[in-house]
Amino acid sequence: MTPPPEIEKILFTEEQIQARIKDVGAEISEAYAGRELKLISVLKGSVFFLTALARAITIPVKIDFLAISSFSSNRAAPGVVRISKDLDESLEGEDVLLVEDIVDTGLTVRYLLHTLAGRQPNSLAVCTFLDKTPRRLVQAPVRFRCFEIPDRFVVGFGLDYNQLYRNLPYVAVMKL
Ligand code: PRP
């Protein structure tokens, strides 16, 4: 696929992404061997990663979805997100893996871990496709990650700019 003109450079190719997801899927399968795993996808961006990751996991998985929205446009202010679409099923007694496309400031993951921990899962951990550690404002425990990235605006493989470019099969830096 020819990159659109708004793309500055490709950070991770489709082949690199598939190879890395296969490795992380194997890592997860080993960590939870003998158990069932519930994957929770945070809409919308993580759906692309979730489907690829689920296929790379060899133990039984269930999936569920939630969506969050911001109370304010100031994402730097803590406690500004809320669940706008909740999970369909209970987490009680489940081994739960929260699947994100990107952890940036860490505020979303911190909020979700706090909220979901109150639902009595057997275990709760985070797997992210991209980890933008230079932007972290709060501690966010990431157990599994595919790639660490610098503080650049990236799109593709689920990540958007004004809702566009989610369908690019690679991750690219936008010209901004
Ligand atoms: C992204 C990502 C996380 C959040 C991470 O979602 O999916 O949920 O931002 O940012 P944080 O670490 O600074 O809290 P986004 O708001 O872009 O929504 P989308 O998945 O629908 O694109």
Short mmCIF file of C-alpha atoms and ligand atoms in Angstrom, two decimals:
data_model
loop_
_atom_site.label_atom_id
_atom_site.label_comp_id
_atom_site.label_asym_id
_atom_site.label_seq_id
_atom_site.Cartn_x
_atom_site.Cartn_y
_atom_site.Cartn_z
CA MET A 1 0.00 0.00 0.00
CA THR A 2 1.52 3.38 -1.02
CA PRO A 3 1.69 5.66 2.02
CA PRO A 4 -0.56 8.75 1.87
CA PRO A 5 1.29 12.09 1.43
CA GLU A 6 0.58 13.01 5.07
CA ILE A 7 2.92 10.21 6.18
CA GLU A 8 6.47 11.22 7.09
CA LYS A 9 7.96 7.75 7.54
CA ILE A 10 7.02 4.19 8.34
CA LEU A 11 8.06 3.19 11.85
CA PHE A 12 7.03 -0.48 11.82
CA THR A 13 6.17 -2.45 8.68
CA GLU A 14 3.33 -4.94 8.42
CA GLU A 15 5.86 -7.81 8.55
CA GLN A 16 7.59 -6.43 11.67
CA ILE A 17 4.22 -5.99 13.38
CA GLN A 18 3.02 -9.51 12.60
CA ALA A 19 6.31 -11.02 13.78
CA ARG A 20 6.28 -9.06 17.03
CA ILE A 21 2.63 -9.88 17.76
CA LYS A 22 3.39 -13.56 17.23
CA ASP A 23 6.17 -13.34 19.85
CA VAL A 24 4.02 -11.44 22.35
CA GLY A 25 1.17 -13.91 21.78
CA ALA A 26 3.55 -16.76 22.62
CA GLU A 27 4.77 -14.89 25.71
CA ILE A 28 1.19 -14.43 26.91
CA SER A 29 0.26 -18.05 26.17
CA GLU A 30 3.17 -19.20 28.28
CA ALA A 31 2.46 -16.79 31.14
CA TYR A 32 -1.17 -17.97 31.38
CA ALA A 33 -0.58 -21.63 30.41
CA GLY A 34 -3.35 -23.95 31.61
CA ARG A 35 -5.79 -21.08 32.12
CA GLU A 36 -8.43 -19.18 30.15
CA LEU A 37 -7.83 -15.53 29.42
CA LYS A 38 -10.28 -12.70 28.99
CA LEU A 39 -9.05 -9.99 26.60
CA ILE A 40 -10.62 -6.58 27.07
CA SER A 41 -10.35 -4.18 24.17
CA VAL A 42 -10.63 -0.43 24.72
CA LEU A 43 -12.50 0.98 21.70
CA LYS A 44 -11.79 1.99 19.13
CA GLY A 45 -8.08 1.87 18.39
CA SER A 46 -7.21 -1.43 20.06
CA VAL A 47 -9.59 -3.54 17.95
CA PHE A 48 -6.98 -4.04 15.21
CA PHE A 49 -4.37 -5.18 17.73
CA LEU A 50 -6.87 -7.30 19.67
CA THR A 51 -7.85 -9.43 16.68
CA ALA A 52 -4.22 -10.01 15.65
CA LEU A 53 -3.14 -10.73 19.23
CA ALA A 54 -6.03 -13.13 19.89
CA ARG A 55 -5.00 -15.21 16.86
CA ALA A 56 -1.41 -15.34 18.15
CA ILE A 57 -2.49 -16.67 21.57
CA THR A 58 -2.72 -20.45 21.81
CA ILE A 59 -4.66 -20.80 25.10
CA PRO A 60 -8.48 -20.32 25.19
CA VAL A 61 -9.50 -16.63 25.09
CA LYS A 62 -12.74 -14.73 25.54
CA ILE A 63 -13.12 -11.11 24.39
CA ASP A 64 -15.14 -8.16 25.63
CA PHE A 65 -15.18 -4.45 24.77
CA LEU A 66 -15.43 -1.15 26.58
CA ALA A 67 -15.27 2.46 25.53
CA ILE A 68 -14.22 5.51 27.47
CA SER A 69 -14.80 9.20 27.00
CA SER A 70 -13.20 12.31 28.39
CA PHE A 71 -15.01 14.75 30.63
CA SER A 72 -12.70 17.54 29.50
CA SER A 73 -10.35 18.21 26.61
CA ASN A 74 -7.51 18.57 29.10
CA ARG A 75 -6.20 14.98 29.15
CA ALA A 76 -3.42 16.05 31.48
CA ALA A 77 -5.93 16.53 34.30
CA PRO A 78 -6.27 13.28 36.23
CA GLY A 79 -9.63 11.56 36.66
CA VAL A 80 -11.20 13.06 33.56
CA VAL A 81 -12.23 9.83 31.82
CA ARG A 82 -15.27 7.64 32.38
CA ILE A 83 -16.62 4.42 30.88
CA SER A 84 -19.12 5.29 28.14
CA LYS A 85 -19.73 1.68 26.99
CA ASP A 86 -19.30 -0.95 29.67
CA LEU A 87 -18.31 -4.60 29.38
CA ASP A 88 -21.05 -7.11 28.61
CA GLU A 89 -19.88 -9.68 31.14
CA SER A 90 -18.64 -9.89 34.73
CA LEU A 91 -14.91 -10.16 35.48
CA GLU A 92 -15.32 -12.10 38.72
CA GLY A 93 -12.71 -14.86 39.00
CA GLU A 94 -11.37 -14.21 35.47
CA ASP A 95 -7.77 -13.74 34.37
CA VAL A 96 -8.09 -10.41 32.59
CA LEU A 97 -5.75 -8.76 30.11
CA LEU A 98 -6.53 -5.15 29.23
CA VAL A 99 -5.51 -4.69 25.58
CA GLU A 100 -4.54 -1.17 24.46
CA ASP A 101 -3.25 0.18 21.17
CA ILE A 102 -1.13 2.81 22.93
CA VAL A 103 -0.22 3.87 26.45
CA ASP A 104 0.70 7.54 26.37
CA THR A 105 0.29 9.60 29.57
CA GLY A 106 -0.87 6.44 31.36
CA LEU A 107 -4.03 8.13 32.65
CA THR A 108 -6.42 5.83 30.77
CA VAL A 109 -4.72 2.64 31.94
CA ARG A 110 -4.49 3.89 35.50
CA TYR A 111 -8.21 4.72 35.55
CA LEU A 112 -9.23 1.42 33.93
CA LEU A 113 -7.04 -0.71 36.19
CA HIS A 114 -8.49 1.01 39.25
CA THR A 115 -12.06 0.54 38.00
CA LEU A 116 -11.70 -3.06 36.77
CA ALA A 117 -9.81 -4.18 39.88
CA GLY A 118 -13.00 -3.49 41.83
CA ARG A 119 -14.81 -6.23 39.86
CA GLN A 120 -12.97 -9.11 41.56
CA PRO A 121 -10.95 -10.54 38.66
CA ASN A 122 -8.54 -13.37 39.56
CA SER A 123 -5.77 -11.34 37.89
CA LEU A 124 -5.53 -8.12 35.91
CA ALA A 125 -2.70 -6.99 33.63
CA VAL A 126 -2.06 -4.70 30.65
CA CYS A 127 -0.85 -5.53 27.15
CA THR A 128 -0.21 -2.62 24.80
CA PHE A 129 0.73 -2.53 21.15
CA LEU A 130 2.69 0.73 21.49
CA ASP A 131 4.25 2.20 24.62
CA LYS A 132 5.12 5.90 24.42
CA THR A 133 7.11 6.05 27.66
CA PRO A 134 8.55 9.59 27.16
CA ARG A 135 5.01 11.00 27.61
CA ARG A 136 4.15 9.18 30.84
CA LEU A 137 2.54 11.38 33.52
CA VAL A 138 1.48 8.66 35.94
CA GLN A 139 2.70 5.13 36.64
CA ALA A 140 0.95 2.59 34.43
CA PRO A 141 2.04 -1.02 34.91
CA VAL A 142 2.45 -2.51 31.42
CA ARG A 143 3.15 -6.26 31.58
CA PHE A 144 3.32 -7.00 27.83
CA ARG A 145 4.24 -4.60 25.02
CA CYS A 146 5.03 -4.93 21.34
CA PHE A 147 7.01 -1.75 20.72
CA GLU A 148 8.31 1.27 22.61
CA ILE A 149 8.03 4.46 20.56
CA PRO A 150 9.42 8.02 20.78
CA ASP A 151 7.25 11.08 21.39
CA ARG A 152 5.98 11.36 17.81
CA PHE A 153 2.38 11.38 16.48
CA VAL A 154 1.81 7.95 14.97
CA VAL A 155 -1.04 6.46 12.95
CA GLY A 156 -1.96 3.08 11.52
CA PHE A 157 -2.80 -0.40 12.83
CA GLY A 158 -5.74 1.11 14.74
CA LEU A 159 -4.28 4.51 15.58
CA ASP A 160 -6.00 7.49 14.02
CA TYR A 161 -5.66 11.14 13.11
CA ASN A 162 -9.17 12.67 13.12
CA GLN A 163 -10.52 9.09 12.87
CA LEU A 164 -8.56 8.40 9.67
CA TYR A 165 -5.64 6.05 8.92
CA ARG A 166 -6.69 3.32 11.39
CA ASN A 167 -6.72 0.84 8.49
CA LEU A 168 -3.07 1.32 7.47
CA PRO A 169 -1.38 -2.07 7.94
CA TYR A 170 1.81 -0.41 9.25
CA VAL A 171 2.59 2.20 11.93
CA ALA A 172 3.77 5.54 10.57
CA VAL A 173 4.77 8.99 11.80
CA MET A 174 2.45 11.77 10.62
CA LYS A 175 3.72 15.01 9.09
CA LEU A 176 2.29 17.49 11.60
C1 PRP B 1 -5.92 6.18 23.02
C2 PRP B 1 -5.57 4.78 23.49
C3 PRP B 1 -5.76 4.84 24.97
C4 PRP B 1 -5.44 6.28 25.30
C5 PRP B 1 -4.06 6.34 25.86
O1 PRP B 1 -7.28 6.27 22.82
O2 PRP B 1 -6.42 3.81 22.90
O3 PRP B 1 -7.07 4.49 25.36
O4 PRP B 1 -5.50 7.03 24.08
O5 PRP B 1 -3.73 7.64 26.23
P1 PRP B 1 -3.27 8.01 27.70
O6 PRP B 1 -2.21 7.01 28.12
O7 PRP B 1 -2.68 9.40 27.53
O8 PRP B 1 -4.44 8.00 28.61
P2 PRP B 1 -7.97 7.47 22.01
O9 PRP B 1 -8.46 8.48 23.00
O10 PRP B 1 -7.04 7.95 20.95
O11 PRP B 1 -9.25 6.77 21.40
P3 PRP B 1 -9.40 5.74 20.17
O12 PRP B 1 -8.83 4.42 20.64
O13 PRP B 1 -10.87 5.66 19.92
O14 PRP B 1 -8.63 6.31 19.00
#
